[in-house]
């Protein structure tokens, strides 16, 4: 019996030692995690930077339509198509690339009389409209070509809008983005100095882009063969960036 009791005591000791080792390991892991926490959430500063650059537009886009009214649908559509084709041919003859013109809308609608006291409205004719978008570059030819459109289309001409753009603004975008980041970095550097810390590495960057086109709207319909006064102005390419820097 004493021998059995001694053996039982020997078995219990390794078990107790093993449990103690596990407890120490768990506590060590907790301490290690607590010590690493500050590294996972460093002191940081979040700033918003902005930058913009301006460029001169090199392309004018005009929305041009031809509208005709006739007693029957076929006549209205034929008159509109013939006049619109004449406008397109005139533009191509003046140097506009045919790929820079595209049809944007074709409509044909009945026109009704005013309902009388007796009976409803009746169809009095048809109105057809054929609209195209024309890209003109360089822009110094825009006034002359818009005048040509009006001369060719006559009273059936409709110019609904014009707007300027920059065909390739990739360099402007790069410059605006660089200015936005530099602005954000300067702000972050100032905050770091004010707080008595140094600026560390960038933790995250997000951006938002926006372009402010030069003002433009539908010009008044010009007299026959007259040039339309146009000013391209400047187009602004703007970026804003939100950046997070580590403070150390």
Coordinates of C-alpha atoms in Angstrom, one line a residue:
X1 CA 0.0 0.0 0.0
X2 CA 2.7 2.6 0.8
X3 CA 4.3 1.8 -2.6
X4 CA 1.0 2.5 -4.4
X5 CA 0.6 5.8 -2.6
X6 CA 4.1 6.9 -3.6
X7 CA 3.5 6.1 -7.2
X8 CA 0.3 8.1 -7.2
X9 CA 2.1 11.1 -5.8
X10 CA 4.7 10.8 -8.6
X11 CA 2.0 10.9 -11.3
X12 CA 0.3 14.0 -9.8
X13 CA 3.6 16.1 -9.8
X14 CA 4.1 16.0 -13.6
X15 CA 0.4 17.0 -14.1
X16 CA 0.7 19.9 -11.8
X17 CA 3.9 21.1 -13.5
X18 CA 2.3 20.8 -16.9
X19 CA -0.7 22.9 -15.8
X20 CA 1.6 25.5 -14.4
X21 CA 3.5 25.6 -17.7
X22 CA 0.3 26.1 -19.6
X23 CA -0.7 29.0 -17.3
X24 CA 2.6 30.7 -17.7
X25 CA 2.4 30.4 -21.5
X26 CA -1.1 31.9 -21.6
X27 CA 0.0 34.8 -19.4
X28 CA 3.1 35.4 -21.6
X29 CA 0.9 35.4 -24.7
X30 CA -1.4 38.0 -23.1
X31 CA 1.5 40.2 -22.1
X32 CA 2.9 39.9 -25.6
X33 CA -0.4 40.9 -27.2
X34 CA -0.7 43.9 -24.8
X35 CA 2.8 45.0 -25.7
X36 CA 2.1 44.8 -29.5
X37 CA -1.2 46.7 -29.3
X38 CA 0.4 50.2 -29.6
X39 CA 2.1 49.1 -32.7
X40 CA -1.2 48.1 -34.3
X41 CA -2.7 51.5 -33.5
X42 CA 0.1 54.0 -33.9
X43 CA -0.4 57.7 -33.4
X44 CA -1.5 59.2 -36.6
X45 CA -2.8 62.3 -38.4
X46 CA -5.4 62.4 -41.1
X47 CA -5.4 65.4 -43.5
X48 CA -7.2 66.6 -46.6
X49 CA -5.1 68.1 -49.4
X50 CA -6.3 69.7 -52.6
X51 CA -4.7 70.7 -55.8
X52 CA -5.8 72.1 -59.2
X53 CA -4.4 73.1 -62.5
X54 CA -5.8 74.9 -65.5
X55 CA -5.5 74.2 -69.2
X56 CA -6.9 75.8 -72.4
X57 CA -9.6 73.7 -74.0
X58 CA -8.7 72.4 -77.5
X59 CA -12.0 70.9 -78.5
X60 CA -15.5 72.3 -78.9
X61 CA -18.5 70.0 -79.0
X62 CA -21.8 71.3 -80.5
X63 CA -25.2 69.7 -80.4
X64 CA -26.9 70.6 -83.7
X65 CA -30.3 69.6 -85.0
X66 CA -32.4 70.1 -88.1
X67 CA -36.1 70.4 -87.7
X68 CA -38.8 70.4 -90.4
X69 CA -42.6 70.3 -90.4
X70 CA -44.8 69.0 -93.2
X71 CA -48.3 67.8 -93.9
X72 CA -47.3 64.2 -93.9
X73 CA -44.7 62.1 -92.1
X74 CA -42.6 61.1 -95.2
X75 CA -42.2 64.7 -96.4
X76 CA -41.2 65.9 -92.9
X77 CA -38.6 63.2 -92.5
X78 CA -37.2 63.6 -96.0
X79 CA -36.8 67.3 -95.7
X80 CA -35.0 67.0 -92.4
X81 CA -32.7 64.2 -93.6
X82 CA -31.8 66.1 -96.8
X83 CA -31.0 69.3 -94.9
X84 CA -29.0 67.4 -92.2
X85 CA -27.0 65.5 -94.8
X86 CA -26.2 68.9 -96.5
X87 CA -24.9 70.2 -93.2
X88 CA -22.7 67.1 -92.6
X89 CA -21.3 67.3 -96.2
X90 CA -20.5 71.0 -95.7
X91 CA -18.7 70.3 -92.4
X92 CA -16.7 67.4 -94.0
X93 CA -15.9 69.7 -97.0
X94 CA -14.6 72.3 -94.5
X95 CA -12.2 69.9 -92.9
X96 CA -14.1 68.2 -90.1
X97 CA -13.3 64.5 -89.9
X98 CA -16.4 62.4 -90.5
X99 CA -15.7 60.4 -87.4
X100 CA -16.1 63.6 -85.4
X101 CA -19.8 63.8 -86.3
X102 CA -22.4 61.3 -84.9
X103 CA -26.2 61.1 -84.8
X104 CA -27.6 61.5 -81.3
X105 CA -31.4 61.7 -81.9
X106 CA -34.0 61.2 -84.6
X107 CA -37.6 62.0 -83.8
X108 CA -40.9 62.2 -85.7
X109 CA -44.0 63.4 -84.0
X110 CA -47.5 64.3 -85.1
X111 CA -48.8 67.9 -84.7
X112 CA -52.4 68.4 -83.5
X113 CA -54.9 71.2 -83.9
X114 CA -56.3 73.0 -80.8
X115 CA -59.5 71.1 -79.7
X116 CA -62.7 73.0 -80.4
X117 CA -65.8 73.2 -78.4
X118 CA -67.1 70.2 -80.4
X119 CA -64.8 67.3 -81.2
X120 CA -61.2 66.5 -80.3
X121 CA -57.9 67.5 -81.7
X122 CA -56.9 66.3 -85.2
X123 CA -53.5 65.7 -86.8
X124 CA -52.4 68.7 -88.8
X125 CA -48.9 67.7 -89.8
X126 CA -45.7 66.0 -88.7
X127 CA -42.5 67.4 -87.2
X128 CA -39.2 65.6 -87.7
X129 CA -35.9 66.3 -86.0
X130 CA -32.5 64.9 -86.7
X131 CA -29.7 65.8 -84.2
X132 CA -26.0 65.4 -84.5
X133 CA -23.0 66.0 -82.2
X134 CA -20.0 67.7 -83.9
X135 CA -16.5 67.8 -82.4
X136 CA -14.5 70.7 -83.7
X137 CA -10.7 71.0 -83.1
X138 CA -8.8 73.2 -83.1
X139 CA -11.2 75.6 -81.4
X140 CA -10.2 78.6 -83.5
X141 CA -12.3 77.0 -86.3
X142 CA -15.4 76.8 -84.2
X143 CA -16.9 80.2 -85.0
X144 CA -16.5 79.7 -88.7
X145 CA -17.9 76.2 -88.7
X146 CA -20.9 77.1 -86.5
X147 CA -21.7 79.9 -89.0
X148 CA -21.4 77.3 -91.8
X149 CA -23.9 75.0 -90.1
X150 CA -26.4 77.9 -89.8
X151 CA -25.9 78.9 -93.4
X152 CA -26.4 75.4 -94.7
X153 CA -29.3 74.4 -92.4
X154 CA -31.1 77.8 -92.7
X155 CA -34.1 78.4 -90.6
X156 CA -34.4 74.6 -89.8
X157 CA -31.1 74.8 -87.8
X158 CA -31.2 74.2 -84.1
X159 CA -28.1 74.6 -82.0
X160 CA -29.0 73.4 -78.5
X161 CA -25.6 73.5 -76.7
X162 CA -21.9 73.9 -77.0
X163 CA -19.2 73.0 -74.5
X164 CA -15.4 73.0 -74.4
X165 CA -13.1 70.2 -73.3
X166 CA -9.5 69.1 -73.4
X167 CA -8.9 66.0 -75.5
X168 CA -6.0 64.7 -73.5
X169 CA -5.9 65.9 -69.9
X170 CA -3.7 63.2 -68.6
X171 CA -0.8 65.5 -67.8
X172 CA -3.1 68.0 -66.1
X173 CA -4.5 65.1 -64.0
X174 CA -1.0 64.1 -62.9
X175 CA -0.1 67.7 -62.0
X176 CA -3.3 68.2 -60.0
X177 CA -2.8 65.0 -58.2
X178 CA 0.8 65.9 -57.3
X179 CA -0.3 69.3 -56.0
X180 CA -3.0 67.7 -53.8
X181 CA -0.6 65.2 -52.3
X182 CA 2.0 67.9 -51.6
X183 CA -0.7 70.1 -49.9
X184 CA -1.7 67.1 -47.7
X185 CA 1.9 66.4 -46.8
X186 CA 2.6 70.0 -45.8
X187 CA -0.5 70.0 -43.6
X188 CA 0.5 66.7 -42.0
X189 CA 4.0 68.0 -41.4
X190 CA 2.7 71.1 -39.7
X191 CA 0.5 69.1 -37.4
X192 CA 3.4 66.8 -36.5
X193 CA 5.5 69.9 -35.6
X194 CA 2.7 71.4 -33.5
X195 CA 2.4 68.2 -31.5
X196 CA 6.2 67.8 -31.0
X197 CA 6.4 64.7 -33.1
X198 CA 7.9 63.6 -36.4
X199 CA 6.1 62.6 -39.5
X200 CA 6.4 58.9 -40.3
X201 CA 5.3 56.7 -43.2
X202 CA 2.0 57.1 -45.1
X203 CA -0.6 54.6 -43.9
X204 CA -3.4 55.2 -46.4
X205 CA -4.3 57.5 -49.3
X206 CA -7.7 58.0 -51.0
X207 CA -8.6 60.6 -53.6
X208 CA -11.5 62.3 -55.3
X209 CA -11.3 63.9 -58.7
X210 CA -13.4 66.6 -60.3
X211 CA -13.2 68.8 -63.4
X212 CA -14.8 72.2 -63.7
X213 CA -15.4 72.8 -67.4
X214 CA -15.3 76.3 -68.8
X215 CA -18.6 78.0 -68.9
X216 CA -20.5 77.3 -72.1
X217 CA -24.1 77.3 -73.3
X218 CA -26.2 77.5 -76.4
X219 CA -25.3 80.5 -78.5
X220 CA -27.9 82.6 -80.1
X221 CA -28.8 81.5 -83.6
X222 CA -26.4 83.4 -85.8
X223 CA -27.5 85.3 -89.0
X224 CA -26.7 83.5 -92.3
X225 CA -22.9 83.3 -93.0
X226 CA -22.1 85.1 -89.8
X227 CA -19.4 83.8 -87.4
X228 CA -20.5 83.0 -83.8
X229 CA -18.4 84.8 -81.2
X230 CA -17.0 82.1 -78.9
X231 CA -14.5 82.2 -76.0
X232 CA -13.0 78.9 -74.8
X233 CA -11.7 80.2 -71.5
X234 CA -9.9 77.7 -69.3
X235 CA -10.8 74.3 -67.9
X236 CA -9.8 73.4 -64.3
X237 CA -8.8 69.9 -63.3
X238 CA -9.0 69.5 -59.5
X239 CA -8.2 66.7 -57.1
X240 CA -8.6 66.3 -53.4
X241 CA -6.7 63.6 -51.4
X242 CA -7.2 62.3 -47.9
X243 CA -4.0 60.8 -46.5
X244 CA -3.1 59.3 -43.1
X245 CA 0.4 59.6 -41.8
X246 CA 2.0 57.9 -38.9
X247 CA 3.4 60.1 -36.1
X248 CA 6.5 59.0 -34.2

